[in-house]
Amino acid sequence: MTPALLDLIADMPSCAYCVPFMDAGLQRKFVDALRERGCLTVGSTYGKAAQLETALVRATLSTTDLSFCNAAEQSLLFGDTASSAPAPGQLRFVTRGASGVSVFQGDHRTDLTGHPVAVVDPTGAGDTFCGTTVARLLLGDHPVEAARRGNAAAAEMVTALGPTMLWQPGPPPLPHADHRARVNTDVVDRMAELVAEMADLRGFDFTGDLFPAVGDPATIDWFAAATLQQFGFWYSADDHWDRSMIDAIDGTTRKGSDYLWAVYRRWATADPNAMSAAGQAAVTADTWHALAAADDGSDPFPEPNLCAELAAAYGTTMQHLGLTPTELISVAAATAHPMRSLLTLLDHVGGYREDPLRKKSALLGVILRQRPERLLPAAERDDAPPIVDYHVQRSCLRTGMVAIDDAQLAAKVQARTVLDEDEEAAIRRATFYAVARLCERSGRTMGAVDWFLFQMRHRCPEVATPVCADCPADPQCSHLVQLFQPVRRTTFY
């Protein structure tokens, strides 16, 4: 068997998984040949090859776009230090048995816990994880979400002999759900009927004084650099939500998101090259403090060091990928599914890649699609995923579209107490599914639905008394105004 056989394939697939072949040298030749033919390459290994041909296997898996190995193989091949991470643009999935899996997006690592099951036959668990994960990636999933699905499939696989579970009818298993929060489908469906009838509902076009002028050639660079900072505009005190970020900039008092946009407009005006990858990579905490200063000279951002770190991570990864933001968008725009392609590309970019639910990535895609220039083309079956921030979560909880069935968690949300990671994730994931259903049932775009929900912050704000009579959701709202949003510091939103 030689790579020359690939020339006999009339319709070369876009992605190919190269097995170890029991011959590490042959695997490397096939990987190289597949890459030359434009394939997305996937590779794995096995213990003996990792032990006996360590350097060759390491080089091969460092070449593939996606690689799979177990924890022992990872240690042999790459070590266990931060420097062992794959290069920017590459994904590595390291299975750890019952302990779960580690997902590497370049040098960004996410650890997922395993699924406790009664093991009958472990044969095929690794292949099931690999196959499911790759399939989900090709369908457009975030790498961490793809691995969650792979984890669930592998856990089911080992509960019966051989390939028994692969033969079962029905869809593959889903990851375990946290039932403390759930979608209230009745409320969502009633709200969807209301949204469907809103003839004037449109997505925001992101134009005006806070944004680049229509036709500005630096528009994509500006939005790509600024949107990744759309997170965390609030302060905590004594393990509770305390207040929103509000301050004066250039003579105008602005809140949260609008303050952030104003900072970036001022920054780009002062230094037109600042939005480039090199400009963002050079950001430090000190430069951020100066750039973000309010009229009184203070930096009002609750976590300024995180802002500086994300800017630098964004610039550094973009430099390593060898792409400008405009080039990245052009690559996505040229595909059959521009939004899906953009989200997949951003899974490799610091500041965007970290969130499995892709809030900031989806927001950037919607911005570019809804700008008058239509910088990201629309396509059939290519809408953005839900853009789930704390305003949207608060709206979903107060309207009743998301229900918290756990009394202890509901009490913490009502008291505005800082939540544990799993508590916040339960509410946010339920909100994600609720908004997805709202979009599907209403027949409206995600941009329009997101604007409908986001605008509720003016009628149902964090602190002031809700003005229900002025809210378009009022006819179908459950009016659970005692509820708040999940309070947890994250760079996701």
PDB file of N, CA and C in Angstrom, residues 282-329:
ATOM      1  N   ALA A 282       0.672  43.375  21.193  1.00  0.00           N
ATOM      2  CA  ALA A 282       1.554  44.196  22.022  1.00  0.00           C
ATOM      3  C   ALA A 282       0.863  44.779  23.249  1.00  0.00           C
ATOM      4  N   VAL A 283      -0.436  44.541  23.407  1.00  0.00           N
ATOM      5  CA  VAL A 283      -1.177  45.132  24.527  1.00  0.00           C
ATOM      6  C   VAL A 283      -0.715  44.532  25.854  1.00  0.00           C
ATOM      7  N   THR A 284      -0.456  45.387  26.815  1.00  0.00           N
ATOM      8  CA  THR A 284      -0.130  44.978  28.181  1.00  0.00           C
ATOM      9  C   THR A 284      -1.150  45.583  29.135  1.00  0.00           C
ATOM     10  N   ALA A 285      -1.071  45.189  30.389  1.00  0.00           N
ATOM     11  CA  ALA A 285      -1.994  45.745  31.384  1.00  0.00           C
ATOM     12  C   ALA A 285      -1.848  47.262  31.472  1.00  0.00           C
ATOM     13  N   ASP A 286      -0.621  47.750  31.424  1.00  0.00           N
ATOM     14  CA  ASP A 286      -0.403  49.196  31.524  1.00  0.00           C
ATOM     15  C   ASP A 286      -0.992  49.933  30.325  1.00  0.00           C
ATOM     16  N   THR A 287      -0.773  49.395  29.121  1.00  0.00           N
ATOM     17  CA  THR A 287      -1.336  50.070  27.951  1.00  0.00           C
ATOM     18  C   THR A 287      -2.856  50.016  27.974  1.00  0.00           C
ATOM     19  N   TRP A 288      -3.414  48.909  28.459  1.00  0.00           N
ATOM     20  CA  TRP A 288      -4.875  48.825  28.544  1.00  0.00           C
ATOM     21  C   TRP A 288      -5.421  49.883  29.495  1.00  0.00           C
ATOM     22  N   HIS A 289      -4.804  50.025  30.672  1.00  0.00           N
ATOM     23  CA  HIS A 289      -5.271  51.025  31.641  1.00  0.00           C
ATOM     24  C   HIS A 289      -5.327  52.412  31.002  1.00  0.00           C
ATOM     25  N   ALA A 290      -4.311  52.752  30.239  1.00  0.00           N
ATOM     26  CA  ALA A 290      -4.266  54.077  29.617  1.00  0.00           C
ATOM     27  C   ALA A 290      -5.317  54.213  28.519  1.00  0.00           C
ATOM     28  N   LEU A 291      -5.473  53.175  27.720  1.00  0.00           N
ATOM     29  CA  LEU A 291      -6.421  53.224  26.605  1.00  0.00           C
ATOM     30  C   LEU A 291      -7.867  53.274  27.077  1.00  0.00           C
ATOM     31  N   ALA A 292      -8.152  52.577  28.183  1.00  0.00           N
ATOM     32  CA  ALA A 292      -9.527  52.437  28.656  1.00  0.00           C
ATOM     33  C   ALA A 292      -9.945  53.528  29.627  1.00  0.00           C
ATOM     34  N   ALA A 293      -9.089  54.487  29.885  1.00  0.00           N
ATOM     35  CA  ALA A 293      -9.332  55.466  30.941  1.00  0.00           C
ATOM     36  C   ALA A 293     -10.614  56.262  30.722  1.00  0.00           C
ATOM     37  N   ALA A 294     -11.352  56.415  31.810  1.00  0.00           N
ATOM     38  CA  ALA A 294     -12.534  57.277  31.813  1.00  0.00           C
ATOM     39  C   ALA A 294     -12.085  58.733  31.922  1.00  0.00           C
ATOM     40  N   ASP A 295     -13.037  59.632  31.924  1.00  0.00           N
ATOM     41  CA  ASP A 295     -12.701  61.058  31.952  1.00  0.00           C
ATOM     42  C   ASP A 295     -11.968  61.462  33.230  1.00  0.00           C
ATOM     43  N   ASP A 296     -12.149  60.704  34.310  1.00  0.00           N
ATOM     44  CA  ASP A 296     -11.438  61.021  35.549  1.00  0.00           C
ATOM     45  C   ASP A 296     -10.070  60.344  35.624  1.00  0.00           C
ATOM     46  N   GLY A 297      -9.681  59.635  34.557  1.00  0.00           N
ATOM     47  CA  GLY A 297      -8.373  58.998  34.505  1.00  0.00           C
ATOM     48  C   GLY A 297      -8.334  57.565  34.984  1.00  0.00           C
ATOM     49  N   SER A 298      -9.411  57.078  35.586  1.00  0.00           N
ATOM     50  CA  SER A 298      -9.429  55.710  36.102  1.00  0.00           C
ATOM     51  C   SER A 298      -9.841  54.722  35.013  1.00  0.00           C
ATOM     52  N   ASP A 299      -9.454  53.479  35.203  1.00  0.00           N
ATOM     53  CA  ASP A 299      -9.869  52.396  34.303  1.00  0.00           C
ATOM     54  C   ASP A 299     -11.081  51.719  34.933  1.00  0.00           C
ATOM     55  N   PRO A 300     -12.277  51.842  34.341  1.00  0.00           N
ATOM     56  CA  PRO A 300     -13.480  51.305  34.984  1.00  0.00           C
ATOM     57  C   PRO A 300     -13.736  49.822  34.740  1.00  0.00           C
ATOM     58  N   PHE A 301     -12.932  49.175  33.918  1.00  0.00           N
ATOM     59  CA  PHE A 301     -13.201  47.768  33.620  1.00  0.00           C
ATOM     60  C   PHE A 301     -12.957  46.910  34.859  1.00  0.00           C
ATOM     61  N   PRO A 302     -13.908  46.041  35.207  1.00  0.00           N
ATOM     62  CA  PRO A 302     -13.780  45.241  36.424  1.00  0.00           C
ATOM     63  C   PRO A 302     -12.568  44.312  36.428  1.00  0.00           C
ATOM     64  N   GLU A 303     -12.188  43.781  35.259  1.00  0.00           N
ATOM     65  CA  GLU A 303     -11.051  42.864  35.167  1.00  0.00           C
ATOM     66  C   GLU A 303     -10.126  43.315  34.033  1.00  0.00           C
ATOM     67  N   PRO A 304      -9.445  44.431  34.209  1.00  0.00           N
ATOM     68  CA  PRO A 304      -8.622  44.965  33.119  1.00  0.00           C
ATOM     69  C   PRO A 304      -7.493  44.040  32.689  1.00  0.00           C
ATOM     70  N   ASN A 305      -6.940  43.283  33.628  1.00  0.00           N
ATOM     71  CA  ASN A 305      -5.859  42.371  33.249  1.00  0.00           C
ATOM     72  C   ASN A 305      -6.345  41.296  32.283  1.00  0.00           C
ATOM     73  N   LEU A 306      -7.578  40.834  32.477  1.00  0.00           N
ATOM     74  CA  LEU A 306      -8.145  39.862  31.546  1.00  0.00           C
ATOM     75  C   LEU A 306      -8.317  40.475  30.158  1.00  0.00           C
ATOM     76  N   CYS A 307      -8.720  41.731  30.116  1.00  0.00           N
ATOM     77  CA  CYS A 307      -8.867  42.411  28.821  1.00  0.00           C
ATOM     78  C   CYS A 307      -7.532  42.460  28.091  1.00  0.00           C
ATOM     79  N   ALA A 308      -6.480  42.814  28.811  1.00  0.00           N
ATOM     80  CA  ALA A 308      -5.155  42.882  28.198  1.00  0.00           C
ATOM     81  C   ALA A 308      -4.688  41.503  27.745  1.00  0.00           C
ATOM     82  N   GLU A 309      -4.933  40.495  28.564  1.00  0.00           N
ATOM     83  CA  GLU A 309      -4.519  39.134  28.208  1.00  0.00           C
ATOM     84  C   GLU A 309      -5.243  38.632  26.961  1.00  0.00           C
ATOM     85  N   LEU A 310      -6.537  38.915  26.863  1.00  0.00           N
ATOM     86  CA  LEU A 310      -7.291  38.459  25.695  1.00  0.00           C
ATOM     87  C   LEU A 310      -6.848  39.188  24.432  1.00  0.00           C
ATOM     88  N   ALA A 311      -6.597  40.485  24.539  1.00  0.00           N
ATOM     89  CA  ALA A 311      -6.114  41.229  23.375  1.00  0.00           C
ATOM     90  C   ALA A 311      -4.801  40.643  22.876  1.00  0.00           C
ATOM     91  N   ALA A 312      -3.885  40.371  23.810  1.00  0.00           N
ATOM     92  CA  ALA A 312      -2.590  39.808  23.426  1.00  0.00           C
ATOM     93  C   ALA A 312      -2.739  38.405  22.849  1.00  0.00           C
ATOM     94  N   ALA A 313      -3.619  37.595  23.441  1.00  0.00           N
ATOM     95  CA  ALA A 313      -3.838  36.237  22.929  1.00  0.00           C
ATOM     96  C   ALA A 313      -4.421  36.277  21.526  1.00  0.00           C
ATOM     97  N   TYR A 314      -5.350  37.196  21.311  1.00  0.00           N
ATOM     98  CA  TYR A 314      -5.938  37.363  19.978  1.00  0.00           C
ATOM     99  C   TYR A 314      -4.863  37.733  18.960  1.00  0.00           C
ATOM    100  N   GLY A 315      -4.098  38.764  19.261  1.00  0.00           N
ATOM    101  CA  GLY A 315      -3.074  39.205  18.325  1.00  0.00           C
ATOM    102  C   GLY A 315      -2.021  38.150  18.066  1.00  0.00           C
ATOM    103  N   THR A 316      -1.612  37.458  19.126  1.00  0.00           N
ATOM    104  CA  THR A 316      -0.569  36.442  18.985  1.00  0.00           C
ATOM    105  C   THR A 316      -1.033  35.268  18.140  1.00  0.00           C
ATOM    106  N   THR A 317      -2.244  34.774  18.397  1.00  0.00           N
ATOM    107  CA  THR A 317      -2.725  33.631  17.611  1.00  0.00           C
ATOM    108  C   THR A 317      -2.969  34.023  16.159  1.00  0.00           C
ATOM    109  N   MET A 318      -3.465  35.223  15.919  1.00  0.00           N
ATOM    110  CA  MET A 318      -3.657  35.661  14.539  1.00  0.00           C
ATOM    111  C   MET A 318      -2.315  35.747  13.811  1.00  0.00           C
ATOM    112  N   GLN A 319      -1.289  36.206  14.496  1.00  0.00           N
ATOM    113  CA  GLN A 319       0.037  36.247  13.883  1.00  0.00           C
ATOM    114  C   GLN A 319       0.536  34.845  13.562  1.00  0.00           C
ATOM    115  N   HIS A 320       0.352  33.921  14.490  1.00  0.00           N
ATOM    116  CA  HIS A 320       0.804  32.549  14.261  1.00  0.00           C
ATOM    117  C   HIS A 320       0.033  31.882  13.125  1.00  0.00           C
ATOM    118  N   LEU A 321      -1.240  32.203  13.006  1.00  0.00           N
ATOM    119  CA  LEU A 321      -2.044  31.634  11.925  1.00  0.00           C
ATOM    120  C   LEU A 321      -1.694  32.255  10.577  1.00  0.00           C
ATOM    121  N   GLY A 322      -1.050  33.415  10.604  1.00  0.00           N
ATOM    122  CA  GLY A 322      -0.641  34.069   9.371  1.00  0.00           C
ATOM    123  C   GLY A 322      -1.782  34.691   8.600  1.00  0.00           C
ATOM    124  N   LEU A 323      -2.830  35.108   9.322  1.00  0.00           N
ATOM    125  CA  LEU A 323      -4.002  35.689   8.677  1.00  0.00           C
ATOM    126  C   LEU A 323      -4.322  37.051   9.282  1.00  0.00           C
ATOM    127  N   THR A 324      -4.776  37.964   8.453  1.00  0.00           N
ATOM    128  CA  THR A 324      -5.395  39.178   8.969  1.00  0.00           C
ATOM    129  C   THR A 324      -6.878  38.876   9.182  1.00  0.00           C
ATOM    130  N   PRO A 325      -7.573  39.653  10.014  1.00  0.00           N
ATOM    131  CA  PRO A 325      -9.012  39.428  10.167  1.00  0.00           C
ATOM    132  C   PRO A 325      -9.761  39.490   8.843  1.00  0.00           C
ATOM    133  N   THR A 326      -9.380  40.423   7.989  1.00  0.00           N
ATOM    134  CA  THR A 326     -10.054  40.537   6.691  1.00  0.00           C
ATOM    135  C   THR A 326      -9.841  39.284   5.855  1.00  0.00           C
ATOM    136  N   GLU A 327      -8.645  38.726   5.890  1.00  0.00           N
ATOM    137  CA  GLU A 327      -8.375  37.486   5.157  1.00  0.00           C
ATOM    138  C   GLU A 327      -9.170  36.326   5.739  1.00  0.00           C
ATOM    139  N   LEU A 328      -9.267  36.276   7.066  1.00  0.00           N
ATOM    140  CA  LEU A 328     -10.029  35.211   7.708  1.00  0.00           C
ATOM    141  C   LEU A 328     -11.494  35.268   7.289  1.00  0.00           C
ATOM    142  N   ILE A 329     -12.068  36.465   7.280  1.00  0.00           N
ATOM    143  CA  ILE A 329     -13.465  36.619   6.871  1.00  0.00           C
ATOM    144  C   ILE A 329     -13.627  36.270   5.396  1.00  0.00           C
TER     145      ILE A 329
END
